[in-house]
């Protein structure tokens, strides 16, 4: 009995339980560490990090939205840099449009203020001149409200003539003749050879003058039919014309 009392059961239990608890606690810690390591290594652990990334993205998005002109840039998802470029392009386009309007209102060469001269926006007259001999002067006056360009040279046709007079290349100007409203341009026509070398001489009673467009021999619009002298105009195979000129003296070579 005394031996039983010297070794109480409670003494053995108390000594054993703390050690077992410590062992279980260590095992639990190891298990938790293993789970944490597994979570970091598989896709689930990266999902948690993804939540942090989403939070960063959410912070960046209001910043881009707050940037002026970033409405379209934020939609592209390229950041405030794209939004800034988009804003610049818009400002540049606006400046260009404003500049174009200003130029159109002050620069006679502005595209919006220029049209092709033809029979619908000009008044055309012809007259025979004494010098040079056998020449005719063609005058075109801009009667429209916009500047008009006299391109290349007039295409002449007397009555039912089946051929077009050639243009003298040595009279081609360096720039297109542009007429402001009320201004006139000129061309000269050699009607017949002074030495009589021309062939097929005939008197014309009706003259049609055609205008060329922006490219050679293209249609420039309405033709003109100026009045001729009652006696008509004599011409032969020597008939040639000059390019359009700024002055009557240049058209007649005087």
Coordinates of C-alpha atoms in Angstrom, one line a residue:
X1 CA 0.0 0.0 0.0
X2 CA 2.8 2.3 0.9
X3 CA 4.4 1.7 -2.5
X4 CA 1.2 2.5 -4.3
X5 CA 1.0 5.7 -2.4
X6 CA 4.6 6.7 -3.2
X7 CA 3.8 6.6 -6.9
X8 CA 0.5 8.4 -7.4
X9 CA -1.2 8.0 -10.8
X10 CA -1.7 11.7 -11.0
X11 CA 2.0 12.3 -10.9
X12 CA 2.6 10.2 -14.0
X13 CA -0.3 11.8 -15.9
X14 CA 0.8 15.3 -15.1
X15 CA 4.3 14.6 -16.3
X16 CA 3.2 12.9 -19.5
X17 CA 0.5 15.4 -20.7
X18 CA 2.7 18.5 -21.0
X19 CA 5.2 16.6 -23.2
X20 CA 2.5 15.2 -25.4
X21 CA 0.9 18.7 -25.7
X22 CA 4.2 20.1 -26.8
X23 CA 4.6 17.4 -29.4
X24 CA 1.1 18.0 -30.7
X25 CA 1.7 21.8 -30.8
X26 CA 5.0 21.3 -32.8
X27 CA 3.3 18.9 -35.2
X28 CA 0.4 21.4 -35.7
X29 CA 2.9 24.2 -36.4
X30 CA 4.7 22.0 -38.9
X31 CA 1.4 21.1 -40.5
X32 CA 0.3 24.7 -40.8
X33 CA 3.7 25.7 -42.3
X34 CA 3.3 22.9 -44.9
X35 CA -0.2 24.1 -45.8
X36 CA 1.1 27.6 -46.1
X37 CA 4.0 26.5 -48.3
X38 CA 1.6 24.4 -50.4
X39 CA -0.8 27.4 -50.8
X40 CA 2.0 29.6 -52.0
X41 CA 3.1 27.1 -54.5
X42 CA -0.3 26.2 -56.1
X43 CA -2.7 28.5 -58.0
X44 CA -4.8 29.3 -54.8
X45 CA -1.9 31.2 -53.2
X46 CA -1.4 33.3 -56.3
X47 CA -5.1 34.2 -56.2
X48 CA -4.6 36.0 -53.0
X49 CA -1.7 37.9 -54.4
X50 CA -4.0 38.7 -57.4
X51 CA -6.4 40.5 -55.0
X52 CA -3.6 42.8 -54.0
X53 CA -2.8 43.4 -57.7
X54 CA -6.4 44.3 -58.3
X55 CA -6.3 46.8 -55.5
X56 CA -3.3 48.5 -57.1
X57 CA -5.1 48.6 -60.4
X58 CA -8.1 50.1 -58.8
X59 CA -5.9 52.9 -57.3
X60 CA -4.3 53.6 -60.7
X61 CA -7.6 53.8 -62.5
X62 CA -9.0 56.8 -60.7
X63 CA -5.7 58.6 -61.1
X64 CA -5.8 58.1 -64.9
X65 CA -9.5 59.2 -64.9
X66 CA -8.6 62.4 -63.0
X67 CA -6.1 63.3 -65.7
X68 CA -7.7 65.9 -68.1
X69 CA -8.6 64.3 -71.4
X70 CA -8.1 60.8 -70.1
X71 CA -11.6 59.6 -70.8
X72 CA -10.7 57.9 -74.0
X73 CA -7.3 56.9 -72.8
X74 CA -8.6 55.0 -69.8
X75 CA -10.9 53.0 -72.1
X76 CA -7.9 51.8 -74.1
X77 CA -6.3 50.6 -70.8
X78 CA -2.9 52.0 -71.9
X79 CA -2.6 54.4 -69.0
X80 CA -2.4 58.2 -68.7
X81 CA 0.3 58.3 -71.5
X82 CA -2.2 57.2 -74.1
X83 CA -4.8 59.6 -72.7
X84 CA -2.3 62.4 -73.0
X85 CA -1.5 61.6 -76.6
X86 CA -5.1 61.4 -77.4
X87 CA -5.7 64.8 -75.9
X88 CA -2.7 66.2 -77.9
X89 CA -4.1 64.9 -81.1
X90 CA -7.5 66.5 -80.4
X91 CA -5.9 69.8 -79.6
X92 CA -3.7 69.5 -82.7
X93 CA -6.7 68.8 -84.9
X94 CA -8.5 71.7 -83.4
X95 CA -5.6 74.0 -84.0
X96 CA -5.3 72.8 -87.5
X97 CA -9.0 73.4 -88.2
X98 CA -8.8 76.9 -86.8
X99 CA -5.6 77.6 -88.8
X100 CA -7.3 76.3 -91.9
X101 CA -10.3 78.7 -91.3
X102 CA -8.0 81.6 -90.7
X103 CA -5.9 80.8 -93.8
X104 CA -9.1 80.3 -95.9
X105 CA -10.2 83.8 -94.9
X106 CA -7.0 85.6 -95.7
X107 CA -4.9 83.6 -98.1
X108 CA -6.0 83.7 -101.8
X109 CA -4.3 80.3 -102.4
X110 CA -6.3 78.5 -99.7
X111 CA -8.0 75.5 -101.2
X112 CA -11.5 76.5 -99.9
X113 CA -11.3 79.9 -101.7
X114 CA -10.2 78.5 -105.1
X115 CA -12.2 76.9 -107.9
X116 CA -11.5 76.2 -111.5
X117 CA -12.3 79.0 -113.9
X118 CA -14.9 78.1 -116.5
X119 CA -17.9 79.4 -118.4
X120 CA -20.1 79.5 -115.3
X121 CA -18.0 81.9 -113.2
X122 CA -16.3 84.1 -115.8
X123 CA -17.1 86.4 -118.6
X124 CA -15.2 85.7 -121.8
X125 CA -14.5 88.0 -124.7
X126 CA -12.4 87.8 -127.8
X127 CA -11.0 90.5 -130.1
X128 CA -8.8 90.7 -133.2
X129 CA -5.6 92.8 -132.7
X130 CA -3.5 94.6 -135.3
X131 CA -0.3 93.6 -133.7
X132 CA 1.0 91.0 -133.8
X133 CA -0.5 90.3 -137.2
X134 CA -3.3 87.7 -137.5
X135 CA -3.6 87.4 -133.7
X136 CA -6.7 87.3 -131.4
X137 CA -6.8 88.1 -127.7
X138 CA -8.9 86.1 -125.4
X139 CA -9.9 87.7 -122.1
X140 CA -11.5 85.9 -119.1
X141 CA -12.8 87.9 -116.2
X142 CA -13.7 86.3 -112.9
X143 CA -17.3 87.1 -112.1
X144 CA -17.7 84.7 -109.2
X145 CA -17.2 85.2 -105.4
X146 CA -14.2 82.9 -105.1
X147 CA -10.7 82.9 -106.6
X148 CA -10.5 80.8 -109.7
X149 CA -7.6 79.1 -111.5
X150 CA -7.0 79.2 -115.2
X151 CA -5.3 75.9 -115.8
X152 CA -3.2 75.1 -118.8
X153 CA -4.6 76.7 -121.9
X154 CA -8.0 77.3 -123.7
X155 CA -9.3 74.6 -126.1
X156 CA -10.7 76.4 -129.1
X157 CA -13.2 75.1 -131.6
X158 CA -14.6 77.1 -134.5
X159 CA -18.0 75.9 -135.7
X160 CA -17.8 72.1 -136.3
X161 CA -14.0 72.0 -136.3
X162 CA -12.7 68.4 -135.9
X163 CA -9.3 69.2 -134.5
X164 CA -7.9 71.0 -131.5
X165 CA -5.3 73.8 -132.0
X166 CA -2.0 73.1 -130.3
X167 CA -0.6 75.1 -127.4
X168 CA 2.7 76.8 -127.7
X169 CA 4.9 75.2 -125.0
X170 CA 7.2 78.2 -124.8
X171 CA 4.3 80.2 -123.3
X172 CA 3.7 77.9 -120.3
X173 CA 4.0 80.0 -117.1
X174 CA 5.8 78.8 -114.0
X175 CA 2.6 78.9 -111.9
X176 CA -1.1 78.5 -112.5
X177 CA -2.8 81.8 -113.2
X178 CA -5.2 82.6 -110.3
X179 CA -7.9 85.3 -110.7
X180 CA -9.4 87.0 -107.7
X181 CA -13.0 88.2 -108.1
X182 CA -13.1 90.9 -110.7
X183 CA -9.6 90.1 -112.1
X184 CA -8.9 89.0 -115.7
X185 CA -6.6 86.5 -117.3
X186 CA -5.6 86.3 -121.0
X187 CA -4.5 84.0 -123.8
X188 CA -3.5 84.7 -127.3
X189 CA -4.3 82.9 -130.5
X190 CA -2.3 82.9 -133.8
X191 CA -5.1 82.6 -136.4
X192 CA -3.1 82.1 -139.6
X193 CA 0.4 82.2 -140.8
X194 CA 1.5 85.6 -142.0
X195 CA 3.5 84.2 -144.9
X196 CA 0.5 82.2 -146.2
X197 CA 2.1 78.8 -145.4
X198 CA -1.0 77.6 -143.6
X199 CA -3.5 75.3 -145.3
X200 CA -7.3 74.9 -145.2
X201 CA -8.1 78.5 -144.5
X202 CA -11.8 79.1 -143.5
X203 CA -13.9 81.7 -141.8
X204 CA -15.4 80.7 -138.5
X205 CA -18.6 82.2 -137.2
X206 CA -19.0 80.5 -133.9
X207 CA -16.3 79.9 -131.3
X208 CA -16.5 77.6 -128.3
X209 CA -13.8 77.9 -125.6
X210 CA -13.4 74.9 -123.3
X211 CA -11.6 75.0 -120.0
X212 CA -9.3 72.3 -118.6
X213 CA -9.5 70.9 -115.0
X214 CA -6.7 70.1 -112.6
X215 CA -5.1 67.5 -114.9
X216 CA -4.3 68.1 -118.6
X217 CA -7.1 67.6 -121.0
X218 CA -9.6 67.0 -118.2
X219 CA -13.0 68.6 -118.1
X220 CA -12.9 72.0 -116.3
X221 CA -16.6 72.7 -116.3
X222 CA -18.9 74.8 -118.5
X223 CA -17.6 76.1 -121.8
X224 CA -17.9 79.7 -123.0
X225 CA -19.3 80.9 -126.3
X226 CA -18.0 84.5 -126.8
X227 CA -19.4 86.7 -129.5
X228 CA -17.4 87.0 -132.8
X229 CA -17.4 89.9 -135.3
X230 CA -20.3 89.7 -137.8
X231 CA -17.9 89.0 -140.6
X232 CA -16.4 86.0 -138.7
X233 CA -12.8 85.1 -138.0
X234 CA -10.4 83.7 -140.6
X235 CA -8.1 80.9 -139.5
X236 CA -6.1 78.1 -141.1
X237 CA -4.0 75.1 -140.1
X238 CA -1.5 77.4 -138.4
X239 CA -4.0 78.1 -135.6
X240 CA -2.3 77.8 -132.2
X241 CA -2.9 79.2 -128.7
X242 CA -0.9 80.3 -125.7
X243 CA -1.2 79.1 -122.1
X244 CA -3.2 81.3 -119.8
X245 CA -1.3 84.5 -118.8
X246 CA -1.6 87.2 -116.2
X247 CA -1.3 90.0 -118.6
X248 CA -2.4 90.8 -122.2
X249 CA 1.1 91.7 -123.2
X250 CA 2.4 88.2 -122.2
X251 CA -0.5 86.6 -124.1
X252 CA 0.3 88.5 -127.3
X253 CA 4.1 88.2 -126.8
X254 CA 4.6 92.0 -126.9

